[in-house]
Amino acid sequence: MDGSRVLLGAHRGAGLWLPPGGHVEPAEHPTDTARRECREELRLLADFATEAPVFLTWTLTQGAPETRHVDVSLWYVLRGNARQVPDYDATEFSDMRWFDLAELPPEAEPNLGRFAAKLGR
């Protein structure tokens, strides 16, 4: 995040604009996952606003019925710079952009509005 701006990636698999992130590996602490995914997906060191998650959601994934599952997400706030788009993982994202929380694209992660409200933005 940078003020009221949030970095979102056009996720190839989900077909949605999603915040960068990923799945917890066995025996991995979720905060360590956030650090690892920041390095892997954005090639950046995580700069946490707070090392505790600020939001929890669950979402039924898209796709064929036999591959659908529930994603449980812990949301962390990391500091970013909206004047720069990181060198993102193009195998996972087709595009990466900064959006104002008040002007999210229609294909944005459905919980982003609730997340913005939680942050008071």
PDB file of C-alpha atoms in Angstrom:
ATOM      1  CA  MET A   1       0.000   0.000   0.000  1.00  0.00           C
ATOM      2  CA  ASP A   2       0.973   3.582  -0.559  1.00  0.00           C
ATOM      3  CA  GLY A   3      -1.589   5.807   1.158  1.00  0.00           C
ATOM      4  CA  SER A   4      -4.932   4.839  -0.365  1.00  0.00           C
ATOM      5  CA  ARG A   5      -3.299   3.086  -3.319  1.00  0.00           C
ATOM      6  CA  VAL A   6      -2.982  -0.676  -3.507  1.00  0.00           C
ATOM      7  CA  LEU A   7      -0.837  -2.814  -5.800  1.00  0.00           C
ATOM      8  CA  LEU A   8      -2.849  -5.422  -7.718  1.00  0.00           C
ATOM      9  CA  GLY A   9      -1.830  -7.976 -10.282  1.00  0.00           C
ATOM     10  CA  ALA A  10      -3.931  -9.381 -13.127  1.00  0.00           C
ATOM     11  CA  HIS A  11      -3.699 -13.001 -11.995  1.00  0.00           C
ATOM     12  CA  ARG A  12      -3.554 -15.395 -14.931  1.00  0.00           C
ATOM     13  CA  GLY A  13      -5.251 -18.318 -13.152  1.00  0.00           C
ATOM     14  CA  ALA A  14      -7.971 -16.469 -11.254  1.00  0.00           C
ATOM     15  CA  GLY A  15      -8.878 -13.958 -13.962  1.00  0.00           C
ATOM     16  CA  LEU A  16      -9.053 -11.254 -11.286  1.00  0.00           C
ATOM     17  CA  TRP A  17      -6.975  -8.306 -10.128  1.00  0.00           C
ATOM     18  CA  LEU A  18      -5.495  -9.669  -6.887  1.00  0.00           C
ATOM     19  CA  PRO A  19      -3.059  -8.429  -4.288  1.00  0.00           C
ATOM     20  CA  PRO A  20       0.223 -10.335  -4.564  1.00  0.00           C
ATOM     21  CA  GLY A  21       0.473 -13.283  -2.210  1.00  0.00           C
ATOM     22  CA  GLY A  22       0.519 -17.020  -2.129  1.00  0.00           C
ATOM     23  CA  HIS A  23       0.098 -20.265  -0.302  1.00  0.00           C
ATOM     24  CA  VAL A  24       1.627 -21.246   3.014  1.00  0.00           C
ATOM     25  CA  GLU A  25       4.081 -24.127   2.787  1.00  0.00           C
ATOM     26  CA  PRO A  26       3.900 -26.942   5.388  1.00  0.00           C
ATOM     27  CA  ALA A  27       5.277 -25.768   8.762  1.00  0.00           C
ATOM     28  CA  GLU A  28       5.744 -22.205   7.420  1.00  0.00           C
ATOM     29  CA  HIS A  29       4.539 -19.286   9.537  1.00  0.00           C
ATOM     30  CA  PRO A  30       2.119 -17.063   7.543  1.00  0.00           C
ATOM     31  CA  THR A  31       4.281 -13.965   8.124  1.00  0.00           C
ATOM     32  CA  ASP A  32       7.238 -15.856   6.643  1.00  0.00           C
ATOM     33  CA  THR A  33       4.996 -16.761   3.703  1.00  0.00           C
ATOM     34  CA  ALA A  34       4.302 -13.056   3.112  1.00  0.00           C
ATOM     35  CA  ARG A  35       8.046 -12.360   3.126  1.00  0.00           C
ATOM     36  CA  ARG A  36       8.777 -15.248   0.741  1.00  0.00           C
ATOM     37  CA  GLU A  37       5.948 -14.420  -1.650  1.00  0.00           C
ATOM     38  CA  CYS A  38       7.023 -10.768  -1.772  1.00  0.00           C
ATOM     39  CA  ARG A  39      10.493 -11.900  -2.873  1.00  0.00           C
ATOM     40  CA  GLU A  40       9.159 -14.485  -5.342  1.00  0.00           C
ATOM     41  CA  GLU A  41       6.329 -12.486  -6.934  1.00  0.00           C
ATOM     42  CA  LEU A  42       7.672  -8.923  -6.728  1.00  0.00           C
ATOM     43  CA  ARG A  43      11.415  -9.411  -6.249  1.00  0.00           C
ATOM     44  CA  LEU A  44      11.248  -7.084  -3.218  1.00  0.00           C
ATOM     45  CA  LEU A  45      11.914  -7.341   0.497  1.00  0.00           C
ATOM     46  CA  ALA A  46       8.681  -7.087   2.486  1.00  0.00           C
ATOM     47  CA  ASP A  47       8.273  -3.782   4.341  1.00  0.00           C
ATOM     48  CA  PHE A  48       5.481  -4.568   6.804  1.00  0.00           C
ATOM     49  CA  ALA A  49       3.286  -1.794   8.188  1.00  0.00           C
ATOM     50  CA  THR A  50       2.646  -4.369  10.918  1.00  0.00           C
ATOM     51  CA  GLU A  51       3.807  -7.990  11.010  1.00  0.00           C
ATOM     52  CA  ALA A  52       0.366  -9.161  12.098  1.00  0.00           C
ATOM     53  CA  PRO A  53      -2.383  -9.821   9.548  1.00  0.00           C
ATOM     54  CA  VAL A  54      -5.152  -7.211   9.572  1.00  0.00           C
ATOM     55  CA  PHE A  55      -7.901  -9.108   7.740  1.00  0.00           C
ATOM     56  CA  LEU A  56      -9.110 -12.685   7.183  1.00  0.00           C
ATOM     57  CA  THR A  57     -11.233 -13.896   4.252  1.00  0.00           C
ATOM     58  CA  TRP A  58     -12.291 -17.093   2.551  1.00  0.00           C
ATOM     59  CA  THR A  59     -13.145 -17.368  -1.126  1.00  0.00           C
ATOM     60  CA  LEU A  60     -14.327 -20.221  -3.335  1.00  0.00           C
ATOM     61  CA  THR A  61     -11.895 -20.381  -6.253  1.00  0.00           C
ATOM     62  CA  GLN A  62     -12.964 -20.321  -9.904  1.00  0.00           C
ATOM     63  CA  GLY A  63     -12.511 -23.029 -12.497  1.00  0.00           C
ATOM     64  CA  ALA A  64     -13.636 -26.589 -13.097  1.00  0.00           C
ATOM     65  CA  PRO A  65     -15.699 -28.084 -10.244  1.00  0.00           C
ATOM     66  CA  GLU A  66     -13.103 -30.776  -9.547  1.00  0.00           C
ATOM     67  CA  THR A  67     -10.366 -28.176  -8.963  1.00  0.00           C
ATOM     68  CA  ARG A  68     -12.388 -25.595  -7.013  1.00  0.00           C
ATOM     69  CA  HIS A  69     -11.469 -25.144  -3.393  1.00  0.00           C
ATOM     70  CA  VAL A  70     -11.737 -22.601  -0.602  1.00  0.00           C
ATOM     71  CA  ASP A  71      -8.831 -20.176  -0.252  1.00  0.00           C
ATOM     72  CA  VAL A  72      -8.458 -18.830   3.276  1.00  0.00           C
ATOM     73  CA  SER A  73      -6.425 -15.619   3.181  1.00  0.00           C
ATOM     74  CA  LEU A  74      -4.629 -13.648   5.852  1.00  0.00           C
ATOM     75  CA  TRP A  75      -4.175 -10.082   4.639  1.00  0.00           C
ATOM     76  CA  TYR A  76      -1.038  -8.156   5.569  1.00  0.00           C
ATOM     77  CA  VAL A  77      -0.312  -4.498   4.857  1.00  0.00           C
ATOM     78  CA  LEU A  78       3.071  -3.847   3.298  1.00  0.00           C
ATOM     79  CA  ARG A  79       4.430  -0.441   2.396  1.00  0.00           C
ATOM     80  CA  GLY A  80       5.034   0.280  -1.270  1.00  0.00           C
ATOM     81  CA  ASN A  81       5.807   3.095  -3.671  1.00  0.00           C
ATOM     82  CA  ALA A  82       2.990   3.860  -6.113  1.00  0.00           C
ATOM     83  CA  ARG A  83       5.452   5.621  -8.438  1.00  0.00           C
ATOM     84  CA  GLN A  84       7.048   2.249  -9.207  1.00  0.00           C
ATOM     85  CA  VAL A  85       5.702  -1.068 -10.452  1.00  0.00           C
ATOM     86  CA  PRO A  86       7.886  -3.905  -9.164  1.00  0.00           C
ATOM     87  CA  ASP A  87       9.541  -6.476 -11.412  1.00  0.00           C
ATOM     88  CA  TYR A  88       6.682  -8.956 -10.950  1.00  0.00           C
ATOM     89  CA  ASP A  89       6.462 -12.647 -11.833  1.00  0.00           C
ATOM     90  CA  ALA A  90       5.017 -12.607 -15.370  1.00  0.00           C
ATOM     91  CA  THR A  91       4.234 -16.325 -15.235  1.00  0.00           C
ATOM     92  CA  GLU A  92       1.662 -15.605 -12.526  1.00  0.00           C
ATOM     93  CA  PHE A  93       0.497 -12.098 -13.471  1.00  0.00           C
ATOM     94  CA  SER A  94      -0.153 -10.628 -16.927  1.00  0.00           C
ATOM     95  CA  ASP A  95      -0.054  -7.063 -15.578  1.00  0.00           C
ATOM     96  CA  MET A  96       0.629  -5.237 -12.307  1.00  0.00           C
ATOM     97  CA  ARG A  97      -0.753  -1.780 -11.455  1.00  0.00           C
ATOM     98  CA  TRP A  98      -1.457   0.567  -8.581  1.00  0.00           C
ATOM     99  CA  PHE A  99      -5.137   1.394  -7.977  1.00  0.00           C
ATOM    100  CA  ASP A 100      -6.818   3.822  -5.631  1.00  0.00           C
ATOM    101  CA  LEU A 101      -9.041   1.908  -3.209  1.00  0.00           C
ATOM    102  CA  ALA A 102     -11.928   4.195  -4.216  1.00  0.00           C
ATOM    103  CA  GLU A 103     -11.499   3.311  -7.918  1.00  0.00           C
ATOM    104  CA  LEU A 104     -10.937  -0.438  -8.123  1.00  0.00           C
ATOM    105  CA  PRO A 105     -11.462  -2.287 -11.414  1.00  0.00           C
ATOM    106  CA  PRO A 106     -14.672  -4.368 -11.691  1.00  0.00           C
ATOM    107  CA  GLU A 107     -12.564  -7.557 -11.883  1.00  0.00           C
ATOM    108  CA  ALA A 108     -10.874  -6.817  -8.536  1.00  0.00           C
ATOM    109  CA  GLU A 109     -10.698  -9.281  -5.671  1.00  0.00           C
ATOM    110  CA  PRO A 110     -14.234  -9.200  -4.200  1.00  0.00           C
ATOM    111  CA  ASN A 111     -13.025  -8.603  -0.624  1.00  0.00           C
ATOM    112  CA  LEU A 112     -11.002  -5.471  -1.407  1.00  0.00           C
ATOM    113  CA  GLY A 113     -13.891  -3.145  -0.547  1.00  0.00           C
ATOM    114  CA  ARG A 114     -14.251  -4.731   2.880  1.00  0.00           C
ATOM    115  CA  PHE A 115     -10.473  -4.559   3.310  1.00  0.00           C
ATOM    116  CA  ALA A 116     -10.490  -0.823   2.513  1.00  0.00           C
ATOM    117  CA  ALA A 117     -13.335  -0.291   5.004  1.00  0.00           C
ATOM    118  CA  LYS A 118     -11.379  -2.217   7.651  1.00  0.00           C
ATOM    119  CA  LEU A 119      -8.429   0.134   7.090  1.00  0.00           C
ATOM    120  CA  GLY A 120     -10.743   3.160   7.231  1.00  0.00           C
ATOM    121  CA  ARG A 121      -9.949   4.195   3.654  1.00  0.00           C
TER     122      ARG A 121
END
